[in-house]
PDB file of C-alpha atoms and ligand atoms in Angstrom:
ATOM      1  CA  MET A   1       5.569   2.820  12.533  1.00 71.00           C
ATOM      2  CA  GLU A   2       7.329   5.887  11.375  1.00 89.00           C
ATOM      3  CA  LYS A   3       6.720   7.618   8.059  1.00 94.00           C
ATOM      4  CA  ASP A   4       8.481   6.148   5.381  1.00 98.00           C
ATOM      5  CA  VAL A   5       8.656   5.367   1.769  1.00 98.00           C
ATOM      6  CA  ILE A   6       7.566   1.999   0.356  1.00 98.00           C
ATOM      7  CA  ILE A   7       9.053   0.824  -2.915  1.00 98.00           C
ATOM      8  CA  ALA A   8       6.582  -1.097  -5.418  1.00 98.00           C
ATOM      9  CA  CYS A   9       8.607  -4.385  -6.440  1.00 98.00           C
ATOM     10  CA  ASP A  10       6.546  -5.015  -9.613  1.00 97.00           C
ATOM     11  CA  PHE A  11       8.936  -7.588 -10.776  1.00 97.00           C
ATOM     12  CA  PRO A  12       8.050 -10.738 -12.355  1.00 97.00           C
ATOM     13  CA  SER A  13      10.378 -13.276 -10.352  1.00 97.00           C
ATOM     14  CA  GLN A  14      12.464 -13.463  -7.226  1.00 97.00           C
ATOM     15  CA  GLU A  15      15.507 -13.401  -9.234  1.00 97.00           C
ATOM     16  CA  ALA A  16      14.803  -9.927 -10.631  1.00 98.00           C
ATOM     17  CA  THR A  17      13.350  -8.618  -7.458  1.00 98.00           C
ATOM     18  CA  LEU A  18      16.774  -9.721  -5.418  1.00 98.00           C
ATOM     19  CA  ALA A  19      18.817  -8.334  -8.430  1.00 98.00           C
ATOM     20  CA  PHE A  20      16.976  -5.136  -8.152  1.00 98.00           C
ATOM     21  CA  LEU A  21      17.269  -5.003  -3.950  1.00 98.00           C
ATOM     22  CA  GLU A  22      21.099  -5.809  -4.463  1.00 98.00           C
ATOM     23  CA  ARG A  23      21.933  -2.257  -5.546  1.00 98.00           C
ATOM     24  CA  PHE A  24      20.667  -0.943  -2.336  1.00 98.00           C
ATOM     25  CA  GLY A  25      23.772  -2.514  -0.577  1.00 98.00           C
ATOM     26  CA  ASP A  26      23.340  -2.961   3.369  1.00 97.00           C
ATOM     27  CA  GLU A  27      20.044  -1.085   3.392  1.00 98.00           C
ATOM     28  CA  ARG A  28      16.762  -2.367   3.768  1.00 98.00           C
ATOM     29  CA  PRO A  29      14.181  -0.346   2.270  1.00 98.00           C
ATOM     30  CA  PHE A  30      10.588  -1.009   3.358  1.00 98.00           C
ATOM     31  CA  VAL A  31       8.923  -3.092   0.187  1.00 98.00           C
ATOM     32  CA  LYS A  32       5.595  -3.987  -1.132  1.00 98.00           C
ATOM     33  CA  ILE A  33       4.877  -7.208  -2.666  1.00 98.00           C
ATOM     34  CA  GLY A  34       1.854  -7.001  -5.076  1.00 98.00           C
ATOM     35  CA  MET A  35       0.371  -9.171  -7.446  1.00 97.00           C
ATOM     36  CA  GLU A  36       2.790  -9.832 -10.333  1.00 96.00           C
ATOM     37  CA  LEU A  37       5.727 -10.765  -7.753  1.00 98.00           C
ATOM     38  CA  PHE A  38       3.332 -12.954  -5.542  1.00 98.00           C
ATOM     39  CA  TYR A  39       1.740 -14.623  -8.210  1.00 97.00           C
ATOM     40  CA  GLY A  40       5.454 -15.289 -10.257  1.00 96.00           C
ATOM     41  CA  ALA A  41       7.322 -16.045  -7.511  1.00 97.00           C
ATOM     42  CA  GLY A  42       5.076 -17.561  -5.240  1.00 96.00           C
ATOM     43  CA  PRO A  43       4.679 -17.174  -1.276  1.00 96.00           C
ATOM     44  CA  ASP A  44       8.066 -17.812  -0.920  1.00 96.00           C
ATOM     45  CA  ILE A  45       9.320 -14.518  -1.792  1.00 98.00           C
ATOM     46  CA  VAL A  46       7.673 -13.086   1.334  1.00 98.00           C
ATOM     47  CA  LYS A  47      10.113 -15.238   3.655  1.00 97.00           C
ATOM     48  CA  LYS A  48      13.045 -14.738   1.486  1.00 98.00           C
ATOM     49  CA  LEU A  49      12.589 -10.779   1.865  1.00 98.00           C
ATOM     50  CA  ARG A  50      11.849 -10.698   5.430  1.00 97.00           C
ATOM     51  CA  ASP A  51      15.099 -13.064   5.979  1.00 97.00           C
ATOM     52  CA  ARG A  52      16.865 -10.712   4.572  1.00 97.00           C
ATOM     53  CA  GLY A  53      15.458  -7.805   6.843  1.00 98.00           C
ATOM     54  CA  HIS A  54      12.654  -5.941   4.846  1.00 98.00           C
ATOM     55  CA  ARG A  55       9.537  -4.800   6.148  1.00 98.00           C
ATOM     56  CA  ILE A  56       6.879  -6.180   4.033  1.00 98.00           C
ATOM     57  CA  PHE A  57       3.555  -4.448   2.741  1.00 98.00           C
ATOM     58  CA  LEU A  58       1.732  -7.334   0.970  1.00 98.00           C
ATOM     59  CA  ASP A  59      -0.777  -5.668  -1.384  1.00 98.00           C
ATOM     60  CA  LEU A  60      -2.944  -8.436  -2.765  1.00 98.00           C
ATOM     61  CA  LYS A  61      -6.347  -6.476  -2.378  1.00 98.00           C
ATOM     62  CA  LEU A  62      -8.559  -9.043  -1.159  1.00 98.00           C
ATOM     63  CA  HIS A  63     -12.138  -8.550  -2.584  1.00 98.00           C
ATOM     64  CA  ASP A  64     -14.612 -11.462  -2.044  1.00 98.00           C
ATOM     65  CA  ILE A  65     -17.507 -13.001   0.357  1.00 98.00           C
ATOM     66  CA  PRO A  66     -16.568 -12.081   3.885  1.00 98.00           C
ATOM     67  CA  ASN A  67     -16.013 -15.749   4.553  1.00 98.00           C
ATOM     68  CA  THR A  68     -13.688 -16.509   1.680  1.00 98.00           C
ATOM     69  CA  VAL A  69     -11.719 -13.274   2.933  1.00 98.00           C
ATOM     70  CA  ARG A  70     -11.683 -14.220   6.469  1.00 98.00           C
ATOM     71  CA  LYS A  71     -10.036 -17.675   5.349  1.00 98.00           C
ATOM     72  CA  ALA A  72      -7.505 -16.185   2.871  1.00 98.00           C
ATOM     73  CA  MET A  73      -6.363 -13.569   5.762  1.00 98.00           C
ATOM     74  CA  ARG A  74      -6.082 -16.494   8.215  1.00 98.00           C
ATOM     75  CA  VAL A  75      -3.672 -17.897   5.838  1.00 97.00           C
ATOM     76  CA  LEU A  76      -1.638 -15.036   4.829  1.00 97.00           C
ATOM     77  CA  ALA A  77      -1.499 -14.159   8.641  1.00 96.00           C
ATOM     78  CA  ALA A  78       1.121 -16.902   8.922  1.00 94.00           C
ATOM     79  CA  GLN A  79       3.614 -15.005   6.849  1.00 93.00           C
ATOM     80  CA  ASP A  80       5.558 -12.652   8.791  1.00 94.00           C
ATOM     81  CA  ILE A  81       4.360  -9.331   7.148  1.00 97.00           C
ATOM     82  CA  ASP A  82       3.915  -5.628   8.322  1.00 98.00           C
ATOM     83  CA  MET A  83       1.013  -4.577   6.288  1.00 98.00           C
ATOM     84  CA  VAL A  84      -1.828  -6.147   4.209  1.00 98.00           C
ATOM     85  CA  ASN A  85      -4.785  -4.943   2.386  1.00 98.00           C
ATOM     86  CA  VAL A  86      -8.308  -5.504   1.010  1.00 98.00           C
ATOM     87  CA  HIS A  87     -10.806  -3.540  -1.254  1.00 98.00           C
ATOM     88  CA  ALA A  88     -13.336  -1.462   0.871  1.00 98.00           C
ATOM     89  CA  ALA A  89     -15.670  -1.826  -2.012  1.00 98.00           C
ATOM     90  CA  GLY A  90     -16.141  -5.473  -0.408  1.00 98.00           C
ATOM     91  CA  THR A  91     -18.075  -3.953   2.328  1.00 98.00           C
ATOM     92  CA  ARG A  92     -17.787  -3.260   6.174  1.00 98.00           C
ATOM     93  CA  GLU A  93     -18.647  -6.744   6.610  1.00 98.00           C
ATOM     94  CA  MET A  94     -16.163  -8.296   4.456  1.00 99.00           C
ATOM     95  CA  MET A  95     -13.259  -5.652   5.843  1.00 99.00           C
ATOM     96  CA  ALA A  96     -14.440  -7.038   9.647  1.00 98.00           C
ATOM     97  CA  ALA A  97     -14.293 -10.577   8.403  1.00 98.00           C
ATOM     98  CA  ALA A  98     -10.582  -9.718   6.692  1.00 98.00           C
ATOM     99  CA  LEU A  99      -9.808  -8.442  10.275  1.00 98.00           C
ATOM    100  CA  GLN A 100     -10.887 -11.363  12.005  1.00 98.00           C
ATOM    101  CA  GLY A 101      -9.024 -14.002   9.742  1.00 98.00           C
ATOM    102  CA  LEU A 102      -5.905 -11.824  10.396  1.00 98.00           C
ATOM    103  CA  ASN A 103      -6.479 -11.771  14.375  1.00 98.00           C
ATOM    104  CA  GLU A 104      -6.895 -15.866  13.927  1.00 98.00           C
ATOM    105  CA  GLY A 105      -3.959 -16.504  11.928  1.00 98.00           C
ATOM    106  CA  THR A 106      -1.404 -14.256  13.724  1.00 98.00           C
ATOM    107  CA  PRO A 107       0.771 -16.551  15.237  1.00 96.00           C
ATOM    108  CA  GLU A 108       1.134 -16.223  19.305  1.00 95.00           C
ATOM    109  CA  GLY A 109       3.721 -13.466  20.395  1.00 95.00           C
ATOM    110  CA  ARG A 110       3.673 -11.512  17.029  1.00 95.00           C
ATOM    111  CA  LYS A 111       2.165  -8.554  16.280  1.00 96.00           C
ATOM    112  CA  ARG A 112      -0.926  -8.491  13.997  1.00 97.00           C
ATOM    113  CA  PRO A 113       0.163  -6.772  10.488  1.00 98.00           C
ATOM    114  CA  TYR A 114      -1.667  -3.614   9.676  1.00 98.00           C
ATOM    115  CA  LEU A 115      -4.780  -4.297   7.723  1.00 98.00           C
ATOM    116  CA  ILE A 116      -5.675  -1.111   5.485  1.00 98.00           C
ATOM    117  CA  ALA A 117      -8.327  -0.852   2.793  1.00 98.00           C
ATOM    118  CA  VAL A 118      -8.196   0.383  -0.791  1.00 98.00           C
ATOM    119  CA  THR A 119     -10.642   3.127  -1.057  1.00 98.00           C
ATOM    120  CA  GLN A 120     -10.653   3.917  -5.019  1.00 96.00           C
ATOM    121  CA  LEU A 121      -7.311   3.239  -7.052  1.00 95.00           C
ATOM    122  CA  THR A 122      -5.294   5.804  -7.978  1.00 92.00           C
ATOM    123  CA  SER A 123      -5.398   5.011 -11.430  1.00 93.00           C
ATOM    124  CA  THR A 124      -9.345   6.048 -11.214  1.00 95.00           C
ATOM    125  CA  SER A 125      -9.953   9.633 -12.624  1.00 96.00           C
ATOM    126  CA  PRO A 126     -13.014  11.328 -11.326  1.00 96.00           C
ATOM    127  CA  GLN A 127     -14.583  10.545 -14.754  1.00 97.00           C
ATOM    128  CA  ALA A 128     -14.543   7.072 -14.699  1.00 97.00           C
ATOM    129  CA  LEU A 129     -15.655   7.053 -11.123  1.00 98.00           C
ATOM    130  CA  ALA A 130     -18.924   8.702 -12.428  1.00 97.00           C
ATOM    131  CA  ASP A 131     -19.209   7.043 -15.663  1.00 98.00           C
ATOM    132  CA  GLN A 132     -17.950   3.660 -15.106  1.00 98.00           C
ATOM    133  CA  LEU A 133     -18.217   2.962 -11.393  1.00 97.00           C
ATOM    134  CA  TYR A 134     -21.671   4.713 -11.484  1.00 98.00           C
ATOM    135  CA  ILE A 135     -20.823   6.616  -8.155  1.00 97.00           C
ATOM    136  CA  SER A 136     -22.259   9.989  -8.268  1.00 97.00           C
ATOM    137  CA  ARG A 137     -20.605  11.425  -5.134  1.00 97.00           C
ATOM    138  CA  SER A 138     -17.460  13.435  -5.660  1.00 96.00           C
ATOM    139  CA  MET A 139     -14.277  11.269  -5.212  1.00 96.00           C
ATOM    140  CA  GLU A 140     -13.383  13.062  -1.851  1.00 95.00           C
ATOM    141  CA  ASP A 141     -16.909  12.169  -0.278  1.00 96.00           C
ATOM    142  CA  THR A 142     -16.511   8.729  -1.747  1.00 97.00           C
ATOM    143  CA  ILE A 143     -12.823   8.195  -0.409  1.00 98.00           C
ATOM    144  CA  ALA A 144     -13.859   9.462   3.228  1.00 98.00           C
ATOM    145  CA  GLY A 145     -17.159   7.454   3.022  1.00 98.00           C
ATOM    146  CA  TYR A 146     -15.252   4.431   2.416  1.00 98.00           C
ATOM    147  CA  ALA A 147     -12.482   5.198   4.910  1.00 98.00           C
ATOM    148  CA  ARG A 148     -15.147   5.613   7.823  1.00 98.00           C
ATOM    149  CA  ASN A 149     -16.708   2.216   6.703  1.00 98.00           C
ATOM    150  CA  ALA A 150     -12.815   0.885   7.186  1.00 98.00           C
ATOM    151  CA  LYS A 151     -12.510   2.548  10.565  1.00 98.00           C
ATOM    152  CA  GLU A 152     -15.948   1.290  11.386  1.00 98.00           C
ATOM    153  CA  ALA A 153     -14.708  -2.203  10.586  1.00 98.00           C
ATOM    154  CA  GLY A 154     -11.586  -1.786  12.855  1.00 98.00           C
ATOM    155  CA  LEU A 155      -9.034  -1.362  10.363  1.00 98.00           C
ATOM    156  CA  ASP A 156      -5.798   0.596  10.866  1.00 98.00           C
ATOM    157  CA  GLY A 157      -6.134   3.057   7.521  1.00 98.00           C
ATOM    158  CA  VAL A 158      -6.776   2.824   3.795  1.00 98.00           C
ATOM    159  CA  VAL A 159      -4.851   3.350   0.490  1.00 97.00           C
ATOM    160  CA  CYS A 160      -5.943   6.622  -1.241  1.00 96.00           C
ATOM    161  CA  SER A 161      -4.037   9.212  -3.518  1.00 95.00           C
ATOM    162  CA  PRO A 162      -1.968  11.606  -1.234  1.00 95.00           C
ATOM    163  CA  LEU A 163      -4.487  14.171  -2.688  1.00 94.00           C
ATOM    164  CA  GLU A 164      -7.034  12.732  -0.403  1.00 95.00           C
ATOM    165  CA  ALA A 165      -5.000  12.243   2.631  1.00 97.00           C
ATOM    166  CA  ALA A 166      -6.186  15.393   4.576  1.00 97.00           C
ATOM    167  CA  ALA A 167      -9.728  14.367   3.763  1.00 97.00           C
ATOM    168  CA  VAL A 168      -9.068  10.706   5.270  1.00 98.00           C
ATOM    169  CA  LYS A 169      -7.447  12.438   8.401  1.00 98.00           C
ATOM    170  CA  LYS A 170     -10.559  14.759   8.824  1.00 98.00           C
ATOM    171  CA  ALA A 171     -12.893  11.931   8.641  1.00 98.00           C
ATOM    172  CA  CYS A 172     -11.222   9.220  10.634  1.00 98.00           C
ATOM    173  CA  GLY A 173      -8.868  11.171  12.951  1.00 98.00           C
ATOM    174  CA  GLN A 174      -5.029  11.527  12.674  1.00 97.00           C
ATOM    175  CA  GLU A 175      -3.974   8.164  14.110  1.00 97.00           C
ATOM    176  CA  PHE A 176      -5.793   6.483  10.863  1.00 98.00           C
ATOM    177  CA  LEU A 177      -3.111   5.301   8.366  1.00 98.00           C
ATOM    178  CA  ALA A 178      -3.067   7.045   4.966  1.00 98.00           C
ATOM    179  CA  VAL A 179      -0.917   4.912   2.627  1.00 98.00           C
ATOM    180  CA  THR A 180      -0.628   6.458  -0.592  1.00 97.00           C
ATOM    181  CA  PRO A 181       0.604   5.354  -4.096  1.00 96.00           C
ATOM    182  CA  GLY A 182       0.287   7.893  -7.037  1.00 94.00           C
ATOM    183  CA  ILE A 183       3.482   9.763  -6.367  1.00 96.00           C
ATOM    184  CA  ARG A 184       4.859  11.336  -9.520  1.00 96.00           C
ATOM    185  CA  TYR A 185       7.159  14.435 -10.398  1.00 92.00           C
ATOM    186  CA  PRO A 186       5.925  17.066 -12.700  1.00 88.00           C
ATOM    187  CA  ASP A 187       8.867  16.418 -15.002  1.00 85.00           C
ATOM    188  CA  THR A 188       7.903  12.998 -15.617  1.00 84.00           C
ATOM    189  CA  GLY A 189       4.567  11.189 -16.776  1.00 86.00           C
ATOM    190  CA  ALA A 190       1.917   9.989 -15.105  1.00 90.00           C
ATOM    191  CA  ASP A 191       1.630   6.138 -16.840  1.00 92.00           C
ATOM    192  CA  ASP A 192      -1.546   5.063 -15.982  1.00 91.00           C
ATOM    193  CA  GLN A 193      -2.058   6.728 -12.648  1.00 88.00           C
ATOM    194  CA  SER A 194      -4.485   9.424 -12.417  1.00 90.00           C
ATOM    195  CA  ARG A 195      -4.472  11.214  -8.956  1.00 90.00           C
ATOM    196  CA  VAL A 196      -0.640  12.005  -8.486  1.00 92.00           C
ATOM    197  CA  THR A 197       1.612  14.330  -6.725  1.00 94.00           C
ATOM    198  CA  THR A 198       4.990  14.431  -5.567  1.00 97.00           C
ATOM    199  CA  PRO A 199       6.640  12.997  -2.304  1.00 97.00           C
ATOM    200  CA  GLU A 200       6.997  16.586  -0.583  1.00 97.00           C
ATOM    201  CA  ARG A 201       3.407  17.496  -1.366  1.00 97.00           C
ATOM    202  CA  ALA A 202       1.970  14.116   0.230  1.00 97.00           C
ATOM    203  CA  ARG A 203       4.049  14.965   3.443  1.00 97.00           C
ATOM    204  CA  GLN A 204       2.247  18.474   3.666  1.00 96.00           C
ATOM    205  CA  ILE A 205      -1.035  16.695   3.097  1.00 96.00           C
ATOM    206  CA  GLY A 206      -0.624  14.160   5.472  1.00 97.00           C
ATOM    207  CA  SER A 207       0.389  10.637   4.038  1.00 98.00           C
ATOM    208  CA  ASP A 208       2.048   8.364   6.423  1.00 98.00           C
ATOM    209  CA  PHE A 209       3.182   5.950   3.854  1.00 98.00           C
ATOM    210  CA  ILE A 210       4.080   6.929   0.152  1.00 98.00           C
ATOM    211  CA  VAL A 211       4.174   3.921  -2.122  1.00 98.00           C
ATOM    212  CA  ILE A 212       6.380   4.430  -5.221  1.00 98.00           C
ATOM    213  CA  GLY A 213       7.078   1.881  -8.159  1.00 97.00           C
ATOM    214  CA  ARG A 214       8.123   2.808 -11.612  1.00 96.00           C
ATOM    215  CA  PRO A 215       9.888   6.318 -10.472  1.00 97.00           C
ATOM    216  CA  ILE A 216      12.269   4.236  -8.314  1.00 97.00           C
ATOM    217  CA  THR A 217      12.304   0.735 -10.344  1.00 97.00           C
ATOM    218  CA  ALA A 218      12.705   2.243 -13.711  1.00 96.00           C
ATOM    219  CA  ALA A 219      15.280   5.202 -12.736  1.00 96.00           C
ATOM    220  CA  ASP A 220      18.696   5.320 -14.432  1.00 96.00           C
ATOM    221  CA  ASP A 221      19.550   5.210 -10.618  1.00 97.00           C
ATOM    222  CA  PRO A 222      16.942   3.577  -8.313  1.00 98.00           C
ATOM    223  CA  VAL A 223      19.043   4.032  -5.493  1.00 98.00           C
ATOM    224  CA  ALA A 224      19.477   7.803  -6.079  1.00 98.00           C
ATOM    225  CA  ALA A 225      15.750   8.113  -6.880  1.00 97.00           C
ATOM    226  CA  TYR A 226      14.847   6.202  -3.674  1.00 98.00           C
ATOM    227  CA  HIS A 227      16.994   8.556  -1.216  1.00 98.00           C
ATOM    228  CA  LYS A 228      15.701  11.718  -3.152  1.00 97.00           C
ATOM    229  CA  ALA A 229      12.042  10.516  -2.266  1.00 98.00           C
ATOM    230  CA  ARG A 230      12.809   9.677   1.046  1.00 97.00           C
ATOM    231  CA  ARG A 231      14.403  12.809   1.911  1.00 97.00           C
ATOM    232  CA  GLU A 232      11.483  14.919   0.308  1.00 97.00           C
ATOM    233  CA  PHE A 233       9.147  12.630   2.154  1.00 98.00           C
ATOM    234  CA  THR A 234      10.725  12.060   5.727  1.00 95.00           C
ATOM    235  CA  GLY A 235      12.997  15.036   5.743  1.00 84.00           C
ATOM    236  CA  LYS A 236      15.690  12.001   6.423  1.00 80.00           C
TER     237      LYS A 236
HETATM  238  O1  C5P B   1       4.776   2.394 -10.663  1.00 88.59           O
HETATM  239  P1  C5P B   1       3.599   2.948  -9.660  1.00 88.59           P
HETATM  240  O2  C5P B   1       4.501   4.438  -8.757  1.00 88.59           O
HETATM  241  O3  C5P B   1       2.594   3.648 -10.350  1.00 88.59           O
HETATM  242  O4  C5P B   1       3.268   1.938  -8.472  1.00 88.59           O
HETATM  243  C1  C5P B   1       2.343   1.981  -7.689  1.00 88.59           C
HETATM  244  C2  C5P B   1       2.057   0.843  -6.746  1.00 88.59           C
HETATM  245  O5  C5P B   1       1.153   1.023  -5.954  1.00 88.59           O
HETATM  246  C3  C5P B   1       1.679  -0.288  -7.701  1.00 88.59           C
HETATM  247  O6  C5P B   1       2.152  -1.352  -7.622  1.00 88.59           O
HETATM  248  C4  C5P B   1       0.346  -0.512  -7.886  1.00 88.59           C
HETATM  249  O7  C5P B   1      -0.307  -1.933  -7.660  1.00 88.59           O
HETATM  250  C5  C5P B   1      -0.335   0.159  -6.307  1.00 88.59           C
HETATM  251  N1  C5P B   1      -1.486   0.736  -5.717  1.00 88.59           N
HETATM  252  C6  C5P B   1      -1.998   1.744  -6.797  1.00 88.59           C
HETATM  253  N2  C5P B   1      -3.137   2.395  -6.211  1.00 88.59           N
HETATM  254  C7  C5P B   1      -3.681   2.117  -5.200  1.00 88.59           C
HETATM  255  C8  C5P B   1      -3.607   0.612  -4.615  1.00 88.59           C
HETATM  256  C9  C5P B   1      -2.047   0.357  -4.856  1.00 88.59           C
HETATM  257  O8  C5P B   1      -1.238   2.177  -7.704  1.00 88.59           O
HETATM  258  N3  C5P B   1      -4.946   2.607  -4.746  1.00 88.59           N
END
């Protein structure tokens, strides 16, 4: 898949999501369905957006014992999605089980969705990594290590901050995907995000996909905000 911007559709209902996407006219941005929308609208939202022609990243961040994750992935694979994820903190065994479930559940003739792993949430600061998660290695080392685990488990890439995309590529190769939320402009606040940068900088560091929520969804003109981010990130 080509580099692109993914819009985080963090809305509580199908109605709110469709009203937002209506503003894009015939354009069909790559969208992310996260916990709020999936739990609020139910699994039907996936089919609804797929039928409209959107590519979909289902961001449910599974993290449980391997058998549970494997079976959940088998069910999710029946949905027609492009990308899905787990937490790398669940271990290599859990990630391998997720991949197995996804392979088992993907219908004949359909491409398996990309499976990626969250390394450290982009809201986690280096301070919180040390003080609350009790990880004494640096953020970059931790992320590179989690990315290597994900690669060894057979995954396609990781979720990290754009600031760490180069370290991930160095550890796992250029083909290994770096999907990066934590996108902000210098003139706006970071909200609850900690490790942030701009779309242009994300491209320079090596992100494959940038995930943007509030800077687009809460903008006065979300379509213009999306086009600006896309221009800066893909050059198109
Ligand atoms: O509004 P904002 O641009 O901060 O949205 C970022 C989106 O990316 C949210 O939906 C959040 O759940 C998701 N995300 C993240 N950090 C990760 C993984 C996913 O912010 N490591």
